[in-house]
mmCIF file of C-alpha atoms and ligand atoms in Angstrom:
data_model
loop_
_atom_site.group_PDB
_atom_site.id
_atom_site.type_symbol
_atom_site.label_atom_id
_atom_site.label_comp_id
_atom_site.label_asym_id
_atom_site.label_seq_id
_atom_site.Cartn_x
_atom_site.Cartn_y
_atom_site.Cartn_z
ATOM 1 C CA UNK A 21 -0.192 1.294 -36.108
ATOM 2 C CA UNK A 22 3.398 0.256 -35.483
ATOM 3 C CA UNK A 23 4.685 0.193 -31.893
ATOM 4 C CA UNK A 24 6.399 3.437 -30.905
ATOM 5 C CA UNK A 25 10.153 3.606 -30.528
ATOM 6 C CA UNK A 26 11.736 2.883 -27.175
ATOM 7 C CA UNK A 27 11.991 6.151 -25.205
ATOM 8 C CA UNK A 28 15.308 5.065 -23.689
ATOM 9 C CA UNK A 29 17.563 3.631 -26.411
ATOM 10 C CA UNK A 30 15.648 5.232 -29.348
ATOM 11 C CA UNK A 31 16.565 2.173 -31.457
ATOM 12 C CA UNK A 32 14.304 -0.762 -30.690
ATOM 13 C CA UNK A 33 10.525 -0.835 -30.916
ATOM 14 C CA UNK A 34 8.808 -0.407 -27.575
ATOM 15 C CA UNK A 35 7.380 -3.587 -26.081
ATOM 16 C CA UNK A 36 5.340 -2.000 -23.310
ATOM 17 C CA UNK A 37 4.282 1.157 -21.621
ATOM 18 C CA UNK A 38 5.329 1.298 -17.988
ATOM 19 C CA UNK A 39 2.077 1.209 -15.938
ATOM 20 C CA UNK A 40 2.959 4.152 -13.695
ATOM 21 C CA UNK A 41 4.825 6.543 -15.974
ATOM 22 C CA UNK A 42 3.397 5.554 -19.364
ATOM 23 C CA UNK A 43 6.963 5.499 -20.717
ATOM 24 C CA UNK A 44 7.289 3.293 -23.790
ATOM 25 C CA UNK A 45 10.278 0.931 -23.518
ATOM 26 C CA UNK A 46 11.785 -2.014 -25.346
ATOM 27 C CA UNK A 47 12.191 -5.292 -23.519
ATOM 28 C CA UNK A 48 15.894 -4.769 -22.842
ATOM 29 C CA UNK A 49 15.519 -1.249 -21.529
ATOM 30 C CA UNK A 50 12.539 -2.198 -19.352
ATOM 31 C CA UNK A 51 14.421 -5.037 -17.689
ATOM 32 C CA UNK A 52 17.509 -2.880 -17.196
ATOM 33 C CA UNK A 53 15.365 -0.113 -15.647
ATOM 34 C CA UNK A 54 13.597 -2.577 -13.380
ATOM 35 C CA UNK A 55 16.908 -3.979 -12.112
ATOM 36 C CA UNK A 56 18.377 -0.497 -11.691
ATOM 37 C CA UNK A 57 15.384 0.551 -9.589
ATOM 38 C CA UNK A 58 15.762 -2.451 -7.307
ATOM 39 C CA UNK A 59 19.488 -1.681 -6.992
ATOM 40 C CA UNK A 60 18.569 1.883 -6.061
ATOM 41 C CA UNK A 61 16.096 0.681 -3.433
ATOM 42 C CA UNK A 62 18.732 -1.552 -1.896
ATOM 43 C CA UNK A 63 21.596 0.975 -2.014
ATOM 44 C CA UNK A 64 19.626 4.065 -0.950
ATOM 45 C CA UNK A 65 17.989 2.166 1.889
ATOM 46 C CA UNK A 66 21.313 0.516 2.860
ATOM 47 C CA UNK A 67 19.411 -2.715 2.999
ATOM 48 C CA UNK A 68 22.170 -5.204 2.131
ATOM 49 C CA UNK A 69 25.733 -4.164 3.005
ATOM 50 C CA UNK A 70 28.733 -5.614 1.084
ATOM 51 C CA UNK A 71 29.632 -8.998 2.485
ATOM 52 C CA UNK A 72 26.049 -9.814 3.485
ATOM 53 C CA UNK A 73 24.967 -13.453 3.221
ATOM 54 C CA UNK A 74 21.406 -13.068 2.088
ATOM 55 C CA UNK A 75 18.712 -15.697 2.626
ATOM 56 C CA UNK A 76 16.119 -15.238 -0.131
ATOM 57 C CA UNK A 77 12.705 -16.485 0.925
ATOM 58 C CA UNK A 78 11.845 -18.608 -2.144
ATOM 59 C CA UNK A 79 8.268 -19.808 -2.580
ATOM 60 C CA UNK A 80 8.390 -20.649 -6.267
ATOM 61 C CA UNK A 81 5.889 -17.874 -6.932
ATOM 62 C CA UNK A 82 6.435 -14.904 -9.222
ATOM 63 C CA UNK A 83 7.556 -12.361 -6.605
ATOM 64 C CA UNK A 84 10.257 -14.448 -4.954
ATOM 65 C CA UNK A 85 11.340 -15.766 -8.358
ATOM 66 C CA UNK A 86 11.815 -12.261 -9.705
ATOM 67 C CA UNK A 87 13.509 -11.192 -6.487
ATOM 68 C CA UNK A 88 16.006 -14.060 -6.616
ATOM 69 C CA UNK A 89 16.714 -13.423 -10.290
ATOM 70 C CA UNK A 90 17.235 -9.697 -9.875
ATOM 71 C CA UNK A 91 19.441 -10.089 -6.783
ATOM 72 C CA UNK A 92 21.525 -12.663 -8.617
ATOM 73 C CA UNK A 93 22.095 -10.113 -11.353
ATOM 74 C CA UNK A 94 22.945 -7.430 -8.791
ATOM 75 C CA UNK A 95 24.983 -9.584 -6.409
ATOM 76 C CA UNK A 96 28.359 -8.753 -8.020
ATOM 77 C CA UNK A 97 27.629 -5.015 -7.783
ATOM 78 C CA UNK A 98 26.445 -5.275 -4.221
ATOM 79 C CA UNK A 99 29.162 -7.702 -3.049
ATOM 80 C CA UNK A 100 26.606 -10.061 -1.487
ATOM 81 C CA UNK A 101 26.080 -13.819 -1.657
ATOM 82 C CA UNK A 102 22.694 -15.488 -1.932
ATOM 83 C CA UNK A 103 21.149 -18.611 -0.450
ATOM 84 C CA UNK A 104 17.614 -19.676 -1.328
ATOM 85 C CA UNK A 105 15.521 -20.725 1.665
ATOM 86 C CA UNK A 106 12.178 -22.419 0.941
ATOM 87 C CA UNK A 107 9.537 -23.253 3.497
ATOM 88 C CA UNK A 108 7.603 -26.485 3.140
ATOM 89 C CA UNK A 109 4.303 -25.733 4.894
ATOM 90 C CA UNK A 110 3.024 -29.252 4.379
ATOM 91 C CA UNK A 111 0.187 -28.401 1.955
ATOM 92 C CA UNK A 112 -0.394 -31.523 -0.104
ATOM 93 C CA UNK A 113 -0.430 -31.053 -3.872
ATOM 94 C CA UNK A 114 0.250 -27.275 -3.703
ATOM 95 C CA UNK A 115 3.536 -26.857 -1.982
ATOM 96 C CA UNK A 116 5.093 -29.927 -3.645
ATOM 97 C CA UNK A 117 4.684 -28.349 -7.083
ATOM 98 C CA UNK A 118 5.875 -24.967 -5.822
ATOM 99 C CA UNK A 119 8.985 -26.520 -4.254
ATOM 100 C CA UNK A 120 9.729 -28.279 -7.500
ATOM 101 C CA UNK A 121 9.829 -24.862 -9.166
ATOM 102 C CA UNK A 122 12.212 -23.594 -6.475
ATOM 103 C CA UNK A 123 14.454 -26.628 -7.065
ATOM 104 C CA UNK A 124 14.561 -25.957 -10.787
ATOM 105 C CA UNK A 125 15.497 -22.328 -10.135
ATOM 106 C CA UNK A 126 18.247 -23.216 -7.713
ATOM 107 C CA UNK A 127 19.711 -25.693 -10.225
ATOM 108 C CA UNK A 128 19.495 -23.288 -13.175
ATOM 109 C CA UNK A 129 20.891 -20.319 -11.323
ATOM 110 C CA UNK A 130 23.464 -22.404 -9.386
ATOM 111 C CA UNK A 131 22.277 -21.065 -6.066
ATOM 112 C CA UNK A 132 22.370 -23.073 -2.834
ATOM 113 C CA UNK A 133 18.913 -24.104 -1.618
ATOM 114 C CA UNK A 134 17.738 -25.136 1.861
ATOM 115 C CA UNK A 135 14.215 -26.352 2.601
ATOM 116 C CA UNK A 136 12.780 -26.137 6.084
ATOM 117 C CA UNK A 137 9.508 -27.859 6.918
ATOM 118 C CA UNK A 138 6.766 -26.868 9.360
ATOM 119 C CA UNK A 139 6.419 -30.511 10.419
ATOM 120 C CA UNK A 140 10.052 -30.573 11.552
ATOM 121 C CA UNK A 141 10.088 -27.118 13.123
ATOM 122 C CA UNK A 142 6.702 -27.097 14.827
ATOM 123 C CA UNK A 143 6.319 -30.392 16.573
ATOM 124 C CA UNK A 144 4.712 -32.256 13.717
ATOM 125 C CA UNK A 145 2.193 -29.618 12.655
ATOM 126 C CA UNK A 146 1.821 -29.312 8.883
ATOM 127 C CA UNK A 147 -0.533 -26.721 7.390
ATOM 128 C CA UNK A 148 -2.834 -29.545 6.326
ATOM 129 C CA UNK A 149 -2.992 -30.753 9.973
ATOM 130 C CA UNK A 150 -3.616 -27.176 11.142
ATOM 131 C CA UNK A 151 -6.444 -26.857 8.596
ATOM 132 C CA UNK A 152 -8.019 -30.095 9.834
ATOM 133 C CA UNK A 153 -7.700 -28.937 13.393
ATOM 134 C CA UNK A 154 -9.253 -25.508 12.738
ATOM 135 C CA UNK A 155 -12.002 -26.794 10.384
ATOM 136 C CA UNK A 156 -15.419 -25.688 11.598
ATOM 137 C CA UNK A 157 -14.019 -22.913 13.699
ATOM 138 C CA UNK A 158 -15.996 -20.480 11.513
ATOM 139 C CA UNK A 159 -12.951 -18.387 10.766
ATOM 140 C CA UNK A 160 -12.027 -18.502 7.124
ATOM 141 C CA UNK A 161 -8.882 -16.523 7.777
ATOM 142 C CA UNK A 162 -7.472 -18.860 10.371
ATOM 143 C CA UNK A 163 -5.362 -20.864 7.944
ATOM 144 C CA UNK A 164 -3.735 -17.767 6.472
ATOM 145 C CA UNK A 165 -3.241 -16.318 9.927
ATOM 146 C CA UNK A 166 -1.471 -19.418 11.202
ATOM 147 C CA UNK A 167 0.496 -19.745 8.038
ATOM 148 C CA UNK A 168 1.704 -16.141 7.948
ATOM 149 C CA UNK A 169 3.029 -16.326 11.508
ATOM 150 C CA UNK A 170 4.572 -19.761 11.165
ATOM 151 C CA UNK A 171 6.145 -19.099 7.736
ATOM 152 C CA UNK A 172 7.880 -16.016 9.002
ATOM 153 C CA UNK A 173 9.308 -18.003 11.867
ATOM 154 C CA UNK A 174 10.331 -20.884 9.641
ATOM 155 C CA UNK A 175 12.102 -18.548 7.224
ATOM 156 C CA UNK A 176 14.060 -17.012 10.092
ATOM 157 C CA UNK A 177 15.084 -20.486 11.273
ATOM 158 C CA UNK A 178 16.122 -21.548 7.752
ATOM 159 C CA UNK A 179 18.134 -18.348 7.350
ATOM 160 C CA UNK A 180 20.005 -19.042 10.586
ATOM 161 C CA UNK A 181 20.790 -22.553 9.547
ATOM 162 C CA UNK A 182 22.581 -21.399 6.377
ATOM 163 C CA UNK A 183 24.501 -18.686 8.234
ATOM 164 C CA UNK A 184 22.664 -15.801 6.650
ATOM 165 C CA UNK A 185 23.152 -12.287 7.938
ATOM 166 C CA UNK A 186 20.021 -10.869 6.215
ATOM 167 C CA UNK A 187 16.620 -12.095 5.090
ATOM 168 C CA UNK A 188 14.813 -10.806 2.008
ATOM 169 C CA UNK A 189 11.231 -11.446 0.912
ATOM 170 C CA UNK A 190 9.490 -10.818 -2.393
ATOM 171 C CA UNK A 191 6.700 -8.499 -1.301
ATOM 172 C CA UNK A 192 5.929 -5.912 -3.972
ATOM 173 C CA UNK A 193 4.333 -2.445 -3.748
ATOM 174 C CA UNK A 194 0.812 -3.779 -4.238
ATOM 175 C CA UNK A 195 1.223 -6.257 -1.346
ATOM 176 C CA UNK A 196 2.522 -3.466 0.841
ATOM 177 C CA UNK A 197 -0.263 -1.019 -0.112
ATOM 178 C CA UNK A 198 -2.872 -3.666 0.647
ATOM 179 C CA UNK A 199 -1.384 -4.215 4.056
ATOM 180 C CA UNK A 200 -1.225 -0.469 4.798
ATOM 181 C CA UNK A 201 -4.809 -0.099 3.774
ATOM 182 C CA UNK A 202 -5.906 -3.060 5.932
ATOM 183 C CA UNK A 203 -4.032 -1.690 8.912
ATOM 184 C CA UNK A 204 -5.653 1.719 8.408
ATOM 185 C CA UNK A 205 -9.079 0.150 8.130
ATOM 186 C CA UNK A 206 -8.491 -1.867 11.280
ATOM 187 C CA UNK A 207 -7.131 1.143 13.106
ATOM 188 C CA UNK A 208 -4.021 -0.841 13.902
ATOM 189 C CA UNK A 209 -1.592 1.952 14.715
ATOM 190 C CA UNK A 210 1.133 -0.295 16.058
ATOM 191 C CA UNK A 211 1.269 -2.400 12.952
ATOM 192 C CA UNK A 212 1.091 0.616 10.704
ATOM 193 C CA UNK A 213 4.069 2.083 12.498
ATOM 194 C CA UNK A 214 6.084 -1.121 12.196
ATOM 195 C CA UNK A 215 4.991 -1.842 8.618
ATOM 196 C CA UNK A 216 6.535 1.365 7.233
ATOM 197 C CA UNK A 217 10.036 1.476 5.876
ATOM 198 C CA UNK A 218 11.699 -1.054 3.715
ATOM 199 C CA UNK A 219 12.297 -3.639 6.398
ATOM 200 C CA UNK A 220 13.144 -4.235 9.998
ATOM 201 C CA UNK A 221 16.640 -3.735 11.413
ATOM 202 C CA UNK A 222 16.607 -7.004 13.351
ATOM 203 C CA UNK A 223 15.460 -6.259 16.856
ATOM 204 C CA UNK A 224 15.683 -8.730 19.714
ATOM 205 C CA UNK A 225 18.349 -10.865 18.011
ATOM 206 C CA UNK A 226 16.286 -11.422 14.847
ATOM 207 C CA UNK A 227 18.022 -11.187 11.499
ATOM 208 C CA UNK A 228 17.480 -7.909 9.624
ATOM 209 C CA UNK A 229 14.707 -8.315 7.058
ATOM 210 C CA UNK A 230 13.933 -6.294 3.955
ATOM 211 C CA UNK A 231 11.770 -6.216 0.835
ATOM 212 C CA UNK A 232 13.817 -5.042 -2.164
ATOM 213 C CA UNK A 233 10.750 -5.165 -4.456
ATOM 214 C CA UNK A 234 8.647 -2.996 -2.148
ATOM 215 C CA UNK A 235 8.559 -0.116 -4.591
ATOM 216 C CA UNK A 236 8.011 -2.312 -7.675
ATOM 217 C CA UNK A 237 4.437 -2.661 -8.929
ATOM 218 C CA UNK A 238 2.881 -6.091 -9.253
ATOM 219 C CA UNK A 239 2.249 -5.475 -12.975
ATOM 220 C CA UNK A 240 5.949 -4.814 -13.584
ATOM 221 C CA UNK A 241 6.975 -7.822 -11.559
ATOM 222 C CA UNK A 242 4.828 -9.942 -13.866
ATOM 223 C CA UNK A 243 6.200 -8.166 -16.983
ATOM 224 C CA UNK A 244 9.784 -8.734 -15.797
ATOM 225 C CA UNK A 245 9.123 -12.445 -15.165
ATOM 226 C CA UNK A 246 7.566 -12.640 -18.650
ATOM 227 C CA UNK A 247 10.343 -10.869 -20.530
ATOM 228 C CA UNK A 248 13.082 -12.715 -18.642
ATOM 229 C CA UNK A 249 11.220 -15.991 -19.309
ATOM 230 C CA UNK A 250 11.362 -16.964 -15.677
ATOM 231 C CA UNK A 251 9.921 -20.326 -14.669
ATOM 232 C CA UNK A 252 7.628 -19.896 -11.696
ATOM 233 C CA UNK A 253 4.605 -21.537 -10.060
ATOM 234 C CA UNK A 254 1.477 -19.490 -10.361
ATOM 235 C CA UNK A 255 -1.304 -21.448 -8.697
ATOM 236 C CA UNK A 256 -3.138 -20.042 -5.717
ATOM 237 C CA UNK A 257 -2.786 -21.768 -2.369
ATOM 238 C CA UNK A 258 -5.492 -24.373 -1.789
ATOM 239 C CA UNK A 259 -6.506 -22.537 1.339
ATOM 240 C CA UNK A 260 -8.657 -19.491 0.687
ATOM 241 C CA UNK A 261 -6.882 -16.169 1.174
ATOM 242 C CA UNK A 262 -7.941 -13.904 3.946
ATOM 243 C CA UNK A 263 -11.240 -12.306 2.906
ATOM 244 C CA UNK A 264 -10.422 -8.839 4.187
ATOM 245 C CA UNK A 265 -7.271 -8.667 2.051
ATOM 246 C CA UNK A 266 -9.453 -9.401 -0.983
ATOM 247 C CA UNK A 267 -11.597 -6.373 -0.177
ATOM 248 C CA UNK A 268 -8.528 -4.192 0.293
ATOM 249 C CA UNK A 269 -7.221 -5.365 -3.067
ATOM 250 C CA UNK A 270 -10.494 -4.541 -4.803
ATOM 251 C CA UNK A 271 -10.581 -1.100 -3.234
ATOM 252 C CA UNK A 272 -6.963 -0.480 -4.234
ATOM 253 C CA UNK A 273 -7.745 -1.356 -7.851
ATOM 254 C CA UNK A 274 -10.514 1.248 -7.917
ATOM 255 C CA UNK A 275 -8.200 3.839 -6.372
ATOM 256 C CA UNK A 276 -5.435 2.985 -8.794
ATOM 257 C CA UNK A 277 -7.755 3.403 -11.786
ATOM 258 C CA UNK A 278 -8.487 6.937 -10.669
ATOM 259 C CA UNK A 279 -4.987 7.744 -9.556
ATOM 260 C CA UNK A 280 -2.137 5.557 -10.952
ATOM 261 C CA UNK A 281 0.231 6.519 -8.166
ATOM 262 C CA UNK A 282 -2.203 5.451 -5.400
ATOM 263 C CA UNK A 283 -0.326 2.191 -4.628
ATOM 264 C CA UNK A 284 3.043 3.823 -4.227
ATOM 265 C CA UNK A 285 1.542 6.797 -2.379
ATOM 266 C CA UNK A 286 0.088 4.436 0.192
ATOM 267 C CA UNK A 287 3.429 2.649 0.660
ATOM 268 C CA UNK A 288 5.177 6.018 1.141
ATOM 269 C CA UNK A 289 2.465 7.332 3.439
ATOM 270 C CA UNK A 290 3.160 4.460 5.836
ATOM 271 C CA UNK A 291 6.857 5.226 5.772
ATOM 272 C CA UNK A 292 6.219 8.815 6.711
ATOM 273 C CA UNK A 293 3.713 8.207 9.492
ATOM 274 C CA UNK A 294 4.661 9.338 12.976
ATOM 275 C CA UNK A 295 2.659 7.882 15.823
ATOM 276 C CA UNK A 296 1.344 9.991 18.695
ATOM 277 C CA UNK A 297 3.065 8.852 21.916
ATOM 278 C CA UNK A 298 -0.184 7.385 23.274
ATOM 279 C CA UNK A 299 -0.612 5.236 20.140
ATOM 280 C CA UNK A 300 2.872 3.711 20.334
ATOM 281 C CA UNK A 301 2.928 0.040 21.193
ATOM 282 C CA UNK A 302 4.559 -0.803 24.517
ATOM 283 C CA UNK A 303 8.146 -2.001 24.355
ATOM 284 C CA UNK A 304 8.008 -5.758 23.919
ATOM 285 C CA UNK A 305 9.430 -8.275 26.317
ATOM 286 C CA UNK A 306 10.614 -11.773 25.596
ATOM 287 C CA UNK A 307 8.433 -14.840 24.942
ATOM 288 C CA UNK A 308 8.600 -17.036 28.000
ATOM 289 C CA UNK A 309 8.910 -20.121 25.817
ATOM 290 C CA UNK A 310 11.255 -19.277 22.944
ATOM 291 C CA UNK A 311 12.711 -15.923 23.842
ATOM 292 C CA UNK A 312 11.389 -14.070 20.767
ATOM 293 C CA UNK A 313 10.050 -10.516 21.135
ATOM 294 C CA UNK A 314 6.551 -10.616 22.553
ATOM 295 C CA UNK A 315 4.205 -8.174 24.215
ATOM 296 C CA UNK A 316 2.513 -10.902 26.217
ATOM 297 C CA UNK A 317 3.713 -14.078 27.942
ATOM 298 C CA UNK A 318 3.947 -15.939 24.647
ATOM 299 C CA UNK A 319 4.928 -14.723 21.221
ATOM 300 C CA UNK A 320 2.475 -15.125 18.335
ATOM 301 C CA UNK A 321 4.016 -18.313 17.017
ATOM 302 C CA UNK A 322 4.168 -20.005 20.411
ATOM 303 C CA UNK A 323 0.625 -18.792 21.248
ATOM 304 C CA UNK A 324 -0.746 -20.289 17.985
ATOM 305 C CA UNK A 325 1.061 -23.572 18.490
ATOM 306 C CA UNK A 326 -0.043 -23.681 22.102
ATOM 307 C CA UNK A 327 -3.674 -23.269 21.018
ATOM 308 C CA UNK A 328 -3.242 -26.080 18.463
ATOM 309 C CA UNK A 329 -1.641 -28.391 20.942
ATOM 310 C CA UNK A 330 -4.527 -27.856 23.327
ATOM 311 C CA UNK A 331 -7.044 -28.371 20.558
ATOM 312 C CA UNK A 332 -8.308 -24.808 21.074
ATOM 313 C CA UNK A 333 -7.126 -22.915 18.033
ATOM 314 C CA UNK A 334 -10.019 -20.464 18.262
ATOM 315 C CA UNK A 335 -8.744 -19.030 21.467
ATOM 316 C CA UNK A 336 -5.286 -18.525 20.064
ATOM 317 C CA UNK A 337 -6.422 -16.598 17.008
ATOM 318 C CA UNK A 338 -9.520 -14.840 18.381
ATOM 319 C CA UNK A 339 -9.774 -11.091 18.501
ATOM 320 C CA UNK A 340 -9.919 -11.110 22.252
ATOM 321 C CA UNK A 341 -7.036 -11.939 24.514
ATOM 322 C CA UNK A 342 -8.929 -14.596 26.453
ATOM 323 C CA UNK A 343 -7.002 -17.591 25.230
ATOM 324 C CA UNK A 344 -3.694 -15.934 25.882
ATOM 325 C CA UNK A 345 -4.314 -14.302 29.180
ATOM 326 C CA UNK A 346 -6.198 -17.158 30.700
ATOM 327 C CA UNK A 347 -3.551 -19.672 30.448
ATOM 328 C CA UNK A 348 -0.892 -18.580 32.913
ATOM 329 C CA UNK A 349 2.333 -20.457 32.675
ATOM 330 C CA UNK A 350 2.554 -22.865 29.748
ATOM 331 C CA UNK A 351 1.470 -26.305 30.833
ATOM 332 C CA UNK A 352 0.084 -29.450 29.310
ATOM 333 C CA UNK A 353 -3.615 -30.051 29.310
ATOM 334 C CA UNK A 354 -5.968 -32.363 27.548
ATOM 335 C CA UNK A 355 -5.168 -35.227 25.289
ATOM 336 C CA UNK A 356 -4.062 -33.256 22.219
ATOM 337 C CA UNK A 357 -0.695 -32.414 23.674
ATOM 338 C CA UNK A 358 2.301 -32.704 21.471
ATOM 339 C CA UNK A 359 5.909 -31.969 22.274
ATOM 340 C CA UNK A 360 6.743 -28.289 22.562
ATOM 341 C CA UNK A 361 7.858 -27.078 19.163
ATOM 342 C CA UNK A 362 11.571 -26.416 19.020
ATOM 343 C CA UNK A 363 11.344 -22.661 18.468
ATOM 344 C CA UNK A 364 14.869 -21.496 18.781
ATOM 345 C CA UNK A 365 15.196 -18.380 16.719
ATOM 346 C CA UNK A 366 13.637 -15.248 18.058
ATOM 347 C CA UNK A 367 12.219 -13.081 15.321
ATOM 348 C CA UNK A 368 10.095 -9.985 15.126
ATOM 349 C CA UNK A 369 7.397 -12.221 13.714
ATOM 350 C CA UNK A 370 6.426 -12.909 17.192
ATOM 351 C CA UNK A 371 6.233 -9.275 18.194
ATOM 352 C CA UNK A 372 2.543 -8.955 18.705
ATOM 353 C CA UNK A 373 1.315 -5.682 19.985
ATOM 354 C CA UNK A 374 -2.321 -4.837 19.736
ATOM 355 C CA UNK A 375 -3.822 -7.879 18.140
ATOM 356 C CA UNK A 376 -2.839 -11.505 17.851
ATOM 357 C CA UNK A 377 -4.164 -11.540 14.292
ATOM 358 C CA UNK A 378 -1.591 -11.812 11.592
ATOM 359 C CA UNK A 379 2.065 -11.075 11.756
ATOM 360 C CA UNK A 380 3.479 -7.608 11.486
ATOM 361 C CA UNK A 381 4.166 -8.683 7.978
ATOM 362 C CA UNK A 382 0.641 -9.539 7.054
ATOM 363 C CA UNK A 383 1.621 -9.502 3.397
ATOM 364 C CA UNK A 384 2.881 -13.060 3.741
ATOM 365 C CA UNK A 385 -0.594 -14.461 3.867
ATOM 366 C CA UNK A 386 -0.858 -15.387 0.241
ATOM 367 C CA UNK A 387 1.513 -18.264 0.425
ATOM 368 C CA UNK A 388 4.425 -16.284 -0.814
ATOM 369 C CA UNK A 389 7.563 -15.511 1.020
HETATM 370 ZN ZN1 ZN B 2 15.278 0.405 -25.518
HETATM 371 ZN ZN1 ZN B 3 7.724 -17.822 21.512
#
């Protein structure tokens, strides 16, 4: 049976059916629709005003590759300029190949690229060193937890270095729905409240952040990358992803099979949530070390690094508050001390309310930006 005609141009043969709507489109009309929808997300949400200098978190993966490509197409309409910012977490063999993909993209698209490294920002700690240090802690998620918090901070720092006014990341609707589901299942009202909406306005001196692909489905992101022949790096991070996210993903797949709009419905439900006054997180103060927003003495990033420097990562990432409340004013103990990391740029990454686990942007845990 020949492919149906494109439902938009009525000329070309359809190349796909859109996963959500079932609409049959040709390659050209699909890519144009995808770009128009991202444009609508940005314009309707007033995410990137004309004149914005936008730092694109570039990981070399499919999401950030598609985001950078679409924004480059839209930049003349939006009146914005783009700067790719890549974070080198120091993951031997994995990140090197991913960074090579980012470099190829920057060269092909003639976009400026800046790479910031954990080792440089965080007092010598690479992700490989963190993994060695946390090995045997019995917490499979610890690597992703560290990495999510630190990557967010590193991206903020990189964005500041290039004079950016805004930060964008490549999270898609599936990532967001997984995070909403996880927050629901954990009963984490504070993070649910913060995770809604298309981004954060930039509290506490942090740069405004947004996710222009937040309403785009993962399947369509992959299709767009395929039809536009984008060159990206598709290997999984060498460190196992957080197990709970995997369960949320499986559950979401079941829900989506029964109800195709389930992913987007979950994303929207988080946007529309209103918290009862008693469930609202307390207004955050400032981290005593770096000045970022924090609900305790230290922000998440500083608390994690502090635990590493003391050789006690378990306390810094445990469910309880022991490791954080015990310590009093930051001081040097033990023989594992390293210089304080030069955390200079406050960001909402460090705004930890009810739990020190994960950033408020848990969706970063899969090694994407
Ligand atoms: Zn068409
Ligand atoms: Zn801090």
